[in-house]
PDB file of C-alpha atoms in Angstrom:
ATOM      1  CA  UNK A1280      32.746   2.200  -6.036  1.00 94.00           C
ATOM      2  CA  UNK A1281      29.155   1.239  -5.288  1.00 98.00           C
ATOM      3  CA  UNK A1282      26.436   3.164  -7.130  1.00 98.00           C
ATOM      4  CA  UNK A1283      22.834   3.024  -5.896  1.00 98.00           C
ATOM      5  CA  UNK A1284      20.022   4.212  -8.170  1.00 98.00           C
ATOM      6  CA  UNK A1285      16.984   4.918  -5.995  1.00 98.00           C
ATOM      7  CA  UNK A1286      14.393   5.816  -8.650  1.00 97.00           C
ATOM      8  CA  UNK A1287      15.261   3.887 -11.789  1.00 96.00           C
ATOM      9  CA  UNK A1288      11.668   3.920 -13.046  1.00 95.00           C
ATOM     10  CA  UNK A1289      11.779   7.707 -13.414  1.00 94.00           C
ATOM     11  CA  UNK A1290      14.386   7.285 -16.143  1.00 96.00           C
ATOM     12  CA  UNK A1291      12.217   4.956 -18.236  1.00 94.00           C
ATOM     13  CA  UNK A1292      12.656   1.376 -19.393  1.00 91.00           C
ATOM     14  CA  UNK A1293      13.599   2.398 -22.940  1.00 95.00           C
ATOM     15  CA  UNK A1294      16.970   3.927 -22.032  1.00 94.00           C
ATOM     16  CA  UNK A1295      20.073   1.935 -21.110  1.00 91.00           C
ATOM     17  CA  UNK A1296      21.127   2.545 -17.520  1.00 93.00           C
ATOM     18  CA  UNK A1297      23.365  -0.506 -17.415  1.00 92.00           C
ATOM     19  CA  UNK A1298      26.233   1.742 -18.576  1.00 95.00           C
ATOM     20  CA  UNK A1299      26.798   2.702 -14.934  1.00 97.00           C
ATOM     21  CA  UNK A1300      28.179  -0.810 -14.357  1.00 97.00           C
ATOM     22  CA  UNK A1301      31.251   0.398 -16.232  1.00 97.00           C
ATOM     23  CA  UNK A1302      31.921   2.816 -13.363  1.00 98.00           C
ATOM     24  CA  UNK A1303      31.318   0.454 -10.464  1.00 97.00           C
ATOM     25  CA  UNK A1304      28.939  -2.015  -8.853  1.00 98.00           C
ATOM     26  CA  UNK A1305      25.467  -0.669  -9.593  1.00 98.00           C
ATOM     27  CA  UNK A1306      22.273  -1.493  -7.702  1.00 98.00           C
ATOM     28  CA  UNK A1307      19.037  -0.320  -9.279  1.00 97.00           C
ATOM     29  CA  UNK A1308      15.717   0.177  -7.482  1.00 97.00           C
ATOM     30  CA  UNK A1309      12.700   1.173  -9.555  1.00 96.00           C
ATOM     31  CA  UNK A1310      11.292   3.195  -6.655  1.00 97.00           C
ATOM     32  CA  UNK A1311      12.214   3.853  -3.025  1.00 98.00           C
ATOM     33  CA  UNK A1312       9.952   4.871  -0.160  1.00 96.00           C
ATOM     34  CA  UNK A1313      11.124   6.842   2.839  1.00 96.00           C
ATOM     35  CA  UNK A1314      11.256   3.788   5.106  1.00 97.00           C
ATOM     36  CA  UNK A1315      13.839   2.024   2.940  1.00 98.00           C
ATOM     37  CA  UNK A1316      16.200   4.897   2.070  1.00 98.00           C
ATOM     38  CA  UNK A1317      18.657   4.362   4.909  1.00 98.00           C
ATOM     39  CA  UNK A1318      18.993   0.616   4.404  1.00 98.00           C
ATOM     40  CA  UNK A1319      19.474   0.899   0.666  1.00 98.00           C
ATOM     41  CA  UNK A1320      22.206   3.557   0.784  1.00 98.00           C
ATOM     42  CA  UNK A1321      24.092   2.488   3.923  1.00 98.00           C
ATOM     43  CA  UNK A1322      27.127   1.267   1.961  1.00 98.00           C
ATOM     44  CA  UNK A1323      26.757   3.453  -1.145  1.00 98.00           C
ATOM     45  CA  UNK A1324      29.545   5.638  -2.483  1.00 98.00           C
ATOM     46  CA  UNK A1325      27.330   7.252  -5.122  1.00 98.00           C
ATOM     47  CA  UNK A1326      23.576   7.841  -5.065  1.00 98.00           C
ATOM     48  CA  UNK A1327      21.394   8.665  -8.055  1.00 98.00           C
ATOM     49  CA  UNK A1328      18.140  10.321  -7.024  1.00 97.00           C
ATOM     50  CA  UNK A1329      15.423  12.408  -8.571  1.00 95.00           C
ATOM     51  CA  UNK A1330      13.138  13.481  -5.727  1.00 92.00           C
ATOM     52  CA  UNK A1331      14.011  11.242  -2.789  1.00 95.00           C
ATOM     53  CA  UNK A1332      14.997  13.630   0.044  1.00 96.00           C
ATOM     54  CA  UNK A1333      18.691  13.714   0.775  1.00 98.00           C
ATOM     55  CA  UNK A1334      18.433  15.137   4.284  1.00 97.00           C
ATOM     56  CA  UNK A1335      20.610  14.401   7.312  1.00 98.00           C
ATOM     57  CA  UNK A1336      18.084  11.999   8.854  1.00 97.00           C
ATOM     58  CA  UNK A1337      18.227   9.795   5.763  1.00 98.00           C
ATOM     59  CA  UNK A1338      21.879   9.927   4.727  1.00 98.00           C
ATOM     60  CA  UNK A1339      23.749  10.319   8.019  1.00 98.00           C
ATOM     61  CA  UNK A1340      24.216   6.551   8.230  1.00 98.00           C
ATOM     62  CA  UNK A1341      25.789   6.354   4.758  1.00 98.00           C
ATOM     63  CA  UNK A1342      29.343   6.721   6.050  1.00 98.00           C
ATOM     64  CA  UNK A1343      31.017   6.033   2.701  1.00 98.00           C
ATOM     65  CA  UNK A1344      28.824   8.381   0.656  1.00 98.00           C
ATOM     66  CA  UNK A1345      30.922  10.657  -1.540  1.00 98.00           C
ATOM     67  CA  UNK A1346      28.653  11.782  -4.387  1.00 98.00           C
ATOM     68  CA  UNK A1347      24.948  12.478  -4.918  1.00 98.00           C
ATOM     69  CA  UNK A1348      23.850  12.724  -8.543  1.00 98.00           C
ATOM     70  CA  UNK A1349      20.522  14.410  -9.157  1.00 98.00           C
ATOM     71  CA  UNK A1350      18.809  12.896 -12.196  1.00 97.00           C
ATOM     72  CA  UNK A1351      17.522  16.320 -13.159  1.00 94.00           C
ATOM     73  CA  UNK A1352      18.108  19.965 -12.355  1.00 92.00           C
ATOM     74  CA  UNK A1353      16.343  20.877  -9.099  1.00 88.00           C
ATOM     75  CA  UNK A1354      18.150  20.375  -5.781  1.00 92.00           C
ATOM     76  CA  UNK A1355      15.555  21.657  -3.281  1.00 88.00           C
ATOM     77  CA  UNK A1356      15.186  18.105  -1.895  1.00 92.00           C
ATOM     78  CA  UNK A1357      18.868  18.034  -0.858  1.00 96.00           C
ATOM     79  CA  UNK A1358      20.244  19.526   2.352  1.00 97.00           C
ATOM     80  CA  UNK A1359      23.228  21.242   0.763  1.00 97.00           C
ATOM     81  CA  UNK A1360      24.470  22.595   4.080  1.00 97.00           C
ATOM     82  CA  UNK A1361      24.686  19.075   5.475  1.00 98.00           C
ATOM     83  CA  UNK A1362      26.288  17.567   2.357  1.00 98.00           C
ATOM     84  CA  UNK A1363      28.870  20.353   2.385  1.00 98.00           C
ATOM     85  CA  UNK A1364      29.656  19.704   6.057  1.00 98.00           C
ATOM     86  CA  UNK A1365      30.237  16.044   5.195  1.00 98.00           C
ATOM     87  CA  UNK A1366      32.297  16.774   2.105  1.00 98.00           C
ATOM     88  CA  UNK A1367      29.704  15.062  -0.098  1.00 98.00           C
ATOM     89  CA  UNK A1368      29.703  16.361  -3.662  1.00 98.00           C
ATOM     90  CA  UNK A1369      26.339  17.070  -5.295  1.00 98.00           C
ATOM     91  CA  UNK A1370      25.964  17.156  -9.080  1.00 98.00           C
ATOM     92  CA  UNK A1371      22.942  17.878 -11.234  1.00 98.00           C
ATOM     93  CA  UNK A1372      22.184  18.044 -14.945  1.00 97.00           C
ATOM     94  CA  UNK A1373      20.941  21.127 -16.739  1.00 93.00           C
ATOM     95  CA  UNK A1374      19.828  21.833 -20.296  1.00 94.00           C
ATOM     96  CA  UNK A1375      19.090  18.213 -21.181  1.00 97.00           C
ATOM     97  CA  UNK A1376      15.319  18.714 -21.629  1.00 97.00           C
ATOM     98  CA  UNK A1377      15.118  22.216 -23.117  1.00 98.00           C
ATOM     99  CA  UNK A1378      13.881  21.137 -26.553  1.00 98.00           C
ATOM    100  CA  UNK A1379      11.504  18.559 -25.094  1.00 98.00           C
ATOM    101  CA  UNK A1380       9.806  20.942 -22.628  1.00 98.00           C
ATOM    102  CA  UNK A1381       9.551  23.740 -25.170  1.00 98.00           C
ATOM    103  CA  UNK A1382       7.979  21.357 -27.674  1.00 98.00           C
ATOM    104  CA  UNK A1383       5.430  20.147 -25.121  1.00 98.00           C
ATOM    105  CA  UNK A1384       4.565  23.740 -24.230  1.00 99.00           C
ATOM    106  CA  UNK A1385       3.394  24.349 -27.777  1.00 98.00           C
ATOM    107  CA  UNK A1386       1.767  20.926 -28.042  1.00 98.00           C
ATOM    108  CA  UNK A1387      -0.386  21.910 -25.054  1.00 98.00           C
ATOM    109  CA  UNK A1388      -1.206  25.287 -26.595  1.00 98.00           C
ATOM    110  CA  UNK A1389      -2.282  23.814 -29.926  1.00 97.00           C
ATOM    111  CA  UNK A1390      -4.289  21.018 -28.323  1.00 96.00           C
ATOM    112  CA  UNK A1391      -6.235  23.567 -26.312  1.00 96.00           C
ATOM    113  CA  UNK A1392      -6.771  26.061 -29.114  1.00 96.00           C
ATOM    114  CA  UNK A1393      -7.066  23.976 -32.289  1.00 94.00           C
ATOM    115  CA  UNK A1394      -9.609  21.588 -30.666  1.00 92.00           C
ATOM    116  CA  UNK A1395      -7.911  18.637 -32.347  1.00 90.00           C
ATOM    117  CA  UNK A1396      -9.657  16.036 -30.182  1.00 89.00           C
ATOM    118  CA  UNK A1397     -13.045  17.490 -31.168  1.00 89.00           C
ATOM    119  CA  UNK A1398     -12.274  17.488 -34.879  1.00 91.00           C
ATOM    120  CA  UNK A1399     -10.755  14.003 -34.833  1.00 93.00           C
ATOM    121  CA  UNK A1400     -13.795  12.597 -33.027  1.00 92.00           C
ATOM    122  CA  UNK A1401     -16.135  14.507 -35.352  1.00 92.00           C
ATOM    123  CA  UNK A1402     -14.651  12.964 -38.487  1.00 94.00           C
ATOM    124  CA  UNK A1403     -14.124   9.435 -37.122  1.00 97.00           C
ATOM    125  CA  UNK A1404     -17.643   9.270 -35.656  1.00 96.00           C
ATOM    126  CA  UNK A1405     -19.057   9.541 -39.162  1.00 96.00           C
ATOM    127  CA  UNK A1406     -20.891  12.781 -38.400  1.00 94.00           C
ATOM    128  CA  UNK A1407     -18.789  14.746 -40.885  1.00 94.00           C
ATOM    129  CA  UNK A1408     -19.787  12.301 -43.627  1.00 96.00           C
ATOM    130  CA  UNK A1409     -23.452  13.263 -43.189  1.00 95.00           C
ATOM    131  CA  UNK A1410     -22.934  17.030 -43.594  1.00 93.00           C
ATOM    132  CA  UNK A1411     -23.616  18.986 -46.780  1.00 92.00           C
ATOM    133  CA  UNK A1412     -20.677  21.368 -46.200  1.00 91.00           C
ATOM    134  CA  UNK A1413     -17.004  20.449 -46.557  1.00 92.00           C
ATOM    135  CA  UNK A1414     -16.039  22.581 -43.508  1.00 88.00           C
ATOM    136  CA  UNK A1415     -17.113  22.718 -39.866  1.00 82.00           C
ATOM    137  CA  UNK A1416     -17.385  26.120 -38.195  1.00 83.00           C
ATOM    138  CA  UNK A1417     -19.000  25.067 -34.924  1.00 77.00           C
ATOM    139  CA  UNK A1418     -15.789  25.262 -32.895  1.00 85.00           C
ATOM    140  CA  UNK A1419     -13.756  28.431 -33.351  1.00 87.00           C
ATOM    141  CA  UNK A1420      -9.983  28.643 -33.250  1.00 92.00           C
ATOM    142  CA  UNK A1421      -7.666  31.621 -33.579  1.00 94.00           C
ATOM    143  CA  UNK A1422      -4.265  32.257 -35.079  1.00 97.00           C
ATOM    144  CA  UNK A1423      -1.234  32.448 -32.816  1.00 98.00           C
ATOM    145  CA  UNK A1424       0.183  35.146 -35.069  1.00 98.00           C
ATOM    146  CA  UNK A1425      -0.212  38.572 -33.473  1.00 98.00           C
ATOM    147  CA  UNK A1426      -0.870  37.277 -29.950  1.00 98.00           C
ATOM    148  CA  UNK A1427       1.146  38.372 -26.927  1.00 99.00           C
ATOM    149  CA  UNK A1428       3.003  35.436 -25.371  1.00 99.00           C
ATOM    150  CA  UNK A1429       4.083  36.105 -21.801  1.00 98.00           C
ATOM    151  CA  UNK A1430       6.827  34.070 -20.133  1.00 98.00           C
ATOM    152  CA  UNK A1431       7.572  33.666 -16.440  1.00 98.00           C
ATOM    153  CA  UNK A1432      11.225  32.680 -16.126  1.00 97.00           C
ATOM    154  CA  UNK A1433      13.538  33.490 -19.022  1.00 96.00           C
ATOM    155  CA  UNK A1434      16.058  30.753 -18.416  1.00 94.00           C
ATOM    156  CA  UNK A1435      17.142  28.353 -21.130  1.00 95.00           C
ATOM    157  CA  UNK A1436      13.691  26.802 -21.597  1.00 97.00           C
ATOM    158  CA  UNK A1437      11.977  30.187 -21.414  1.00 97.00           C
ATOM    159  CA  UNK A1438      14.291  31.547 -24.095  1.00 97.00           C
ATOM    160  CA  UNK A1439      13.596  28.559 -26.356  1.00 98.00           C
ATOM    161  CA  UNK A1440       9.840  29.084 -25.946  1.00 98.00           C
ATOM    162  CA  UNK A1441      10.287  32.795 -26.679  1.00 98.00           C
ATOM    163  CA  UNK A1442      12.148  32.037 -29.883  1.00 98.00           C
ATOM    164  CA  UNK A1443       9.478  29.620 -31.102  1.00 98.00           C
ATOM    165  CA  UNK A1444       6.644  31.988 -30.164  1.00 98.00           C
ATOM    166  CA  UNK A1445       8.409  34.749 -32.056  1.00 98.00           C
ATOM    167  CA  UNK A1446       8.658  32.505 -35.116  1.00 98.00           C
ATOM    168  CA  UNK A1447       4.868  32.111 -34.983  1.00 98.00           C
ATOM    169  CA  UNK A1448       4.507  35.890 -35.069  1.00 98.00           C
ATOM    170  CA  UNK A1449       3.933  36.537 -31.366  1.00 98.00           C
ATOM    171  CA  UNK A1450       4.881  39.604 -29.400  1.00 98.00           C
ATOM    172  CA  UNK A1451       6.990  38.110 -26.580  1.00 98.00           C
ATOM    173  CA  UNK A1452       7.232  39.681 -23.129  1.00 98.00           C
ATOM    174  CA  UNK A1453       8.687  38.197 -19.965  1.00 98.00           C
ATOM    175  CA  UNK A1454       8.957  38.498 -16.192  1.00 98.00           C
ATOM    176  CA  UNK A1455      12.120  37.383 -14.405  1.00 96.00           C
ATOM    177  CA  UNK A1456      11.309  35.899 -11.003  1.00 95.00           C
ATOM    178  CA  UNK A1457      14.925  36.187  -9.860  1.00 90.00           C
ATOM    179  CA  UNK A1458      15.620  39.532 -11.487  1.00 87.00           C
ATOM    180  CA  UNK A1459      18.849  38.023 -12.833  1.00 82.00           C
ATOM    181  CA  UNK A1460      17.743  37.077 -16.330  1.00 79.00           C
ATOM    182  CA  UNK A1461      17.686  39.921 -18.794  1.00 82.00           C
ATOM    183  CA  UNK A1462      17.366  39.998 -22.546  1.00 89.00           C
ATOM    184  CA  UNK A1463      17.651  42.685 -25.174  1.00 91.00           C
ATOM    185  CA  UNK A1464      15.675  40.474 -27.572  1.00 95.00           C
ATOM    186  CA  UNK A1465      12.407  40.609 -25.611  1.00 97.00           C
ATOM    187  CA  UNK A1466      10.642  43.189 -23.446  1.00 97.00           C
ATOM    188  CA  UNK A1467      10.979  42.673 -19.701  1.00 97.00           C
ATOM    189  CA  UNK A1468       7.901  43.745 -17.711  1.00 97.00           C
ATOM    190  CA  UNK A1469       6.676  43.550 -14.140  1.00 97.00           C
ATOM    191  CA  UNK A1470       4.332  40.771 -13.108  1.00 98.00           C
ATOM    192  CA  UNK A1471       1.200  42.933 -13.188  1.00 98.00           C
ATOM    193  CA  UNK A1472       1.890  44.025 -16.758  1.00 98.00           C
ATOM    194  CA  UNK A1473       2.604  40.441 -17.784  1.00 98.00           C
ATOM    195  CA  UNK A1474      -0.673  39.206 -16.296  1.00 98.00           C
ATOM    196  CA  UNK A1475      -2.806  41.968 -17.786  1.00 98.00           C
ATOM    197  CA  UNK A1476      -1.220  41.895 -21.253  1.00 98.00           C
ATOM    198  CA  UNK A1477      -0.567  38.246 -22.096  1.00 99.00           C
ATOM    199  CA  UNK A1478      -2.873  36.231 -24.327  1.00 98.00           C
ATOM    200  CA  UNK A1479      -0.852  33.141 -23.487  1.00 99.00           C
ATOM    201  CA  UNK A1480       1.188  32.873 -20.304  1.00 99.00           C
ATOM    202  CA  UNK A1481       3.658  30.011 -19.873  1.00 99.00           C
ATOM    203  CA  UNK A1482       5.680  29.261 -16.747  1.00 98.00           C
ATOM    204  CA  UNK A1483       9.317  28.108 -16.922  1.00 98.00           C
ATOM    205  CA  UNK A1484      10.665  29.191 -13.521  1.00 96.00           C
ATOM    206  CA  UNK A1485      12.212  27.112 -10.713  1.00 92.00           C
ATOM    207  CA  UNK A1486      10.339  26.482  -7.478  1.00 92.00           C
ATOM    208  CA  UNK A1487      11.640  28.542  -4.565  1.00 92.00           C
ATOM    209  CA  UNK A1488      10.361  30.875  -1.865  1.00 93.00           C
ATOM    210  CA  UNK A1489       9.786  33.592  -4.461  1.00 96.00           C
ATOM    211  CA  UNK A1490       7.804  31.501  -6.934  1.00 97.00           C
ATOM    212  CA  UNK A1491       5.732  29.303  -4.591  1.00 97.00           C
ATOM    213  CA  UNK A1492       2.066  30.333  -5.018  1.00 98.00           C
ATOM    214  CA  UNK A1493       3.178  33.056  -7.414  1.00 98.00           C
ATOM    215  CA  UNK A1494      -0.079  32.653  -9.337  1.00 98.00           C
ATOM    216  CA  UNK A1495      -3.167  32.716  -7.117  1.00 98.00           C
ATOM    217  CA  UNK A1496      -6.635  34.233  -7.154  1.00 98.00           C
ATOM    218  CA  UNK A1497      -5.359  37.823  -7.146  1.00 98.00           C
ATOM    219  CA  UNK A1498      -3.076  37.211 -10.107  1.00 98.00           C
ATOM    220  CA  UNK A1499      -5.624  35.164 -12.064  1.00 98.00           C
ATOM    221  CA  UNK A1500      -8.152  37.971 -11.720  1.00 98.00           C
ATOM    222  CA  UNK A1501      -5.721  40.341 -13.428  1.00 98.00           C
ATOM    223  CA  UNK A1502      -5.486  38.134 -16.520  1.00 98.00           C
ATOM    224  CA  UNK A1503      -7.595  38.452 -19.642  1.00 98.00           C
ATOM    225  CA  UNK A1504     -10.785  36.387 -19.655  1.00 98.00           C
ATOM    226  CA  UNK A1505      -9.560  34.914 -22.935  1.00 98.00           C
ATOM    227  CA  UNK A1506      -6.110  34.061 -21.528  1.00 98.00           C
ATOM    228  CA  UNK A1507      -4.445  30.661 -21.644  1.00 98.00           C
ATOM    229  CA  UNK A1508      -2.186  29.613 -18.764  1.00 99.00           C
ATOM    230  CA  UNK A1509       0.421  26.861 -19.246  1.00 99.00           C
ATOM    231  CA  UNK A1510       2.624  25.435 -16.481  1.00 99.00           C
ATOM    232  CA  UNK A1511       5.453  23.075 -17.412  1.00 98.00           C
ATOM    233  CA  UNK A1512       7.734  24.153 -14.545  1.00 97.00           C
ATOM    234  CA  UNK A1513       6.696  23.179 -10.993  1.00 96.00           C
ATOM    235  CA  UNK A1514       3.195  22.594  -9.665  1.00 97.00           C
ATOM    236  CA  UNK A1515       3.287  24.736  -6.495  1.00 97.00           C
ATOM    237  CA  UNK A1516       3.978  27.876  -8.532  1.00 98.00           C
ATOM    238  CA  UNK A1517       0.220  27.945  -9.177  1.00 98.00           C
ATOM    239  CA  UNK A1518      -2.388  27.748  -6.419  1.00 98.00           C
ATOM    240  CA  UNK A1519      -4.428  24.911  -7.880  1.00 98.00           C
ATOM    241  CA  UNK A1520      -7.574  25.578  -5.851  1.00 98.00           C
ATOM    242  CA  UNK A1521      -7.595  29.152  -7.135  1.00 98.00           C
ATOM    243  CA  UNK A1522      -7.008  27.968 -10.696  1.00 98.00           C
ATOM    244  CA  UNK A1523      -9.918  25.544 -10.397  1.00 98.00           C
ATOM    245  CA  UNK A1524     -12.217  28.374  -9.339  1.00 98.00           C
ATOM    246  CA  UNK A1525     -10.895  30.633 -12.104  1.00 98.00           C
ATOM    247  CA  UNK A1526     -11.637  28.022 -14.768  1.00 98.00           C
ATOM    248  CA  UNK A1527     -15.080  27.217 -13.359  1.00 98.00           C
ATOM    249  CA  UNK A1528     -16.040  30.887 -13.145  1.00 98.00           C
ATOM    250  CA  UNK A1529     -14.514  31.905 -16.478  1.00 98.00           C
ATOM    251  CA  UNK A1530     -11.907  34.205 -14.964  1.00 98.00           C
ATOM    252  CA  UNK A1531      -9.510  32.811 -17.583  1.00 98.00           C
ATOM    253  CA  UNK A1532     -10.439  30.709 -20.582  1.00 98.00           C
ATOM    254  CA  UNK A1533      -8.046  27.762 -20.627  1.00 98.00           C
ATOM    255  CA  UNK A1534      -5.150  26.110 -18.826  1.00 98.00           C
ATOM    256  CA  UNK A1535      -2.624  23.373 -19.518  1.00 98.00           C
ATOM    257  CA  UNK A1536      -0.734  21.744 -16.643  1.00 99.00           C
ATOM    258  CA  UNK A1537       2.061  19.201 -16.867  1.00 98.00           C
ATOM    259  CA  UNK A1538       3.008  19.571 -13.183  1.00 98.00           C
ATOM    260  CA  UNK A1539       1.092  19.464  -9.909  1.00 98.00           C
ATOM    261  CA  UNK A1540       1.591  20.304  -6.250  1.00 97.00           C
ATOM    262  CA  UNK A1541       1.398  16.593  -5.400  1.00 96.00           C
ATOM    263  CA  UNK A1542       2.538  14.047  -7.943  1.00 95.00           C
ATOM    264  CA  UNK A1543       0.850  11.849  -8.948  1.00 95.00           C
ATOM    265  CA  UNK A1544      -2.198  14.100  -8.649  1.00 98.00           C
ATOM    266  CA  UNK A1545      -4.689  12.957  -6.006  1.00 97.00           C
ATOM    267  CA  UNK A1546      -7.775  11.141  -7.313  1.00 98.00           C
ATOM    268  CA  UNK A1547     -10.112  13.599  -5.574  1.00 98.00           C
ATOM    269  CA  UNK A1548      -8.366  16.740  -6.840  1.00 98.00           C
ATOM    270  CA  UNK A1549     -10.959  19.314  -7.959  1.00 98.00           C
ATOM    271  CA  UNK A1550      -9.168  19.919 -11.273  1.00 98.00           C
ATOM    272  CA  UNK A1551     -10.025  16.354 -12.287  1.00 98.00           C
ATOM    273  CA  UNK A1552     -13.698  17.271 -12.228  1.00 98.00           C
ATOM    274  CA  UNK A1553     -13.179  19.559 -15.235  1.00 98.00           C
ATOM    275  CA  UNK A1554     -13.706  17.089 -18.057  1.00 96.00           C
ATOM    276  CA  UNK A1555     -13.809  19.572 -20.935  1.00 94.00           C
ATOM    277  CA  UNK A1556     -10.493  19.160 -22.759  1.00 92.00           C
ATOM    278  CA  UNK A1557     -11.086  22.462 -24.529  1.00 92.00           C
ATOM    279  CA  UNK A1558     -10.862  24.231 -21.157  1.00 97.00           C
ATOM    280  CA  UNK A1559      -8.239  22.203 -19.273  1.00 98.00           C
ATOM    281  CA  UNK A1560      -5.476  19.870 -20.438  1.00 98.00           C
ATOM    282  CA  UNK A1561      -3.584  17.778 -17.878  1.00 98.00           C
ATOM    283  CA  UNK A1562      -0.497  15.685 -18.646  1.00 98.00           C
ATOM    284  CA  UNK A1563       1.490  13.560 -16.151  1.00 98.00           C
ATOM    285  CA  UNK A1564       4.765  15.510 -15.740  1.00 97.00           C
ATOM    286  CA  UNK A1565       6.077  14.226 -19.041  1.00 97.00           C
ATOM    287  CA  UNK A1566       7.176  17.375 -20.874  1.00 98.00           C
ATOM    288  CA  UNK A1567      10.830  16.561 -20.162  1.00 97.00           C
ATOM    289  CA  UNK A1568      10.635  12.878 -21.137  1.00 97.00           C
ATOM    290  CA  UNK A1569      11.409  12.718 -24.843  1.00 98.00           C
ATOM    291  CA  UNK A1570      13.677   9.779 -25.625  1.00 97.00           C
ATOM    292  CA  UNK A1571      16.365  12.225 -26.716  1.00 98.00           C
ATOM    293  CA  UNK A1572      16.176  14.163 -23.431  1.00 98.00           C
ATOM    294  CA  UNK A1573      16.383  11.055 -21.251  1.00 98.00           C
ATOM    295  CA  UNK A1574      19.236   9.612 -23.280  1.00 97.00           C
ATOM    296  CA  UNK A1575      21.153  12.865 -22.855  1.00 98.00           C
ATOM    297  CA  UNK A1576      20.339  12.854 -19.139  1.00 98.00           C
ATOM    298  CA  UNK A1577      21.869   9.388 -18.667  1.00 98.00           C
ATOM    299  CA  UNK A1578      24.957  10.381 -20.625  1.00 97.00           C
ATOM    300  CA  UNK A1579      25.430  13.549 -18.563  1.00 98.00           C
ATOM    301  CA  UNK A1580      25.076  11.686 -15.247  1.00 98.00           C
ATOM    302  CA  UNK A1581      27.631   9.148 -16.461  1.00 98.00           C
ATOM    303  CA  UNK A1582      30.054  11.964 -17.299  1.00 98.00           C
ATOM    304  CA  UNK A1583      29.454  13.574 -13.874  1.00 98.00           C
ATOM    305  CA  UNK A1584      30.438  10.350 -12.086  1.00 98.00           C
ATOM    306  CA  UNK A1585      33.379   9.747 -14.411  1.00 98.00           C
ATOM    307  CA  UNK A1586      34.674  13.268 -13.758  1.00 98.00           C
ATOM    308  CA  UNK A1587      34.280  12.787 -10.000  1.00 98.00           C
ATOM    309  CA  UNK A1588      36.339   9.587 -10.164  1.00 97.00           C
ATOM    310  CA  UNK A1589      39.087  11.564 -11.882  1.00 98.00           C
ATOM    311  CA  UNK A1590      38.996  14.276  -9.249  1.00 98.00           C
ATOM    312  CA  UNK A1591      37.426  16.790 -11.621  1.00 98.00           C
ATOM    313  CA  UNK A1592      34.464  19.120 -10.998  1.00 96.00           C
ATOM    314  CA  UNK A1593      31.559  18.775 -13.419  1.00 98.00           C
ATOM    315  CA  UNK A1594      28.064  20.186 -12.855  1.00 98.00           C
ATOM    316  CA  UNK A1595      28.831  20.500  -9.162  1.00 98.00           C
ATOM    317  CA  UNK A1596      26.157  22.296  -7.115  1.00 97.00           C
ATOM    318  CA  UNK A1597      27.973  24.677  -4.806  1.00 89.00           C
TER     319      UNK A1597
END
């Protein structure tokens, strides 16, 4: 069995991916551009990919391809109709990054609201040493206790965020984009109610036709002027041009984004012109990348391939 890893760099250099050699000959590419996909997979039996498109035009020449392993959860870059017609099995990995993404969600919230960069700079600059008072009241922060935390997408990550927010004393409400997720633990509301009521709104939904551009100018204008918007799901769920205008005009107070419509974000993107870290926090799609999450991801992919070799179904995308 020949295994081809197309985007090894997305797994990180601090996790051991040599374990796949135990399952077969393994070829690792740090990154793969569209022009080299066909050549690199032409004799592959198994492909590991994160975002490289697995469409007919790219994989039709891979005559011995039997298994595509997604190094993550989303499969919108795979033509599942074509893979099914070819008898190619597709596997993904779910739940590996729940704790990591939930943790980063709150890290973003506290960075934005506690003004930690400001206070750290204030003390280290020596300015604090010159003041007569032991406390600084120039930059206000508020308690999370008593706030309403709204969640878009009450899947596994959304539920973890809800539980943590509840522990901080928040009133948790949620909107299910699919209509399939329900909970007796938290109040389900429609999108309008969520937008108008939430003090903090975090997004944990998949990207699909329903969620693309879910949050645009109309929705942002329904939010509180003091609201904080956090997206750790998929970039295109928010219309970034509209968010830029909302932040510039004070339609909402703050935002934290770990994901973008185009990744890496373009150097001329208008959001990059907002330099005030108390208004906008941007991180490079790293919420899922704790060492524990990536280690679990590798282990789960290994088990998916091992199961396939034994003729067993494991994490198969139907």
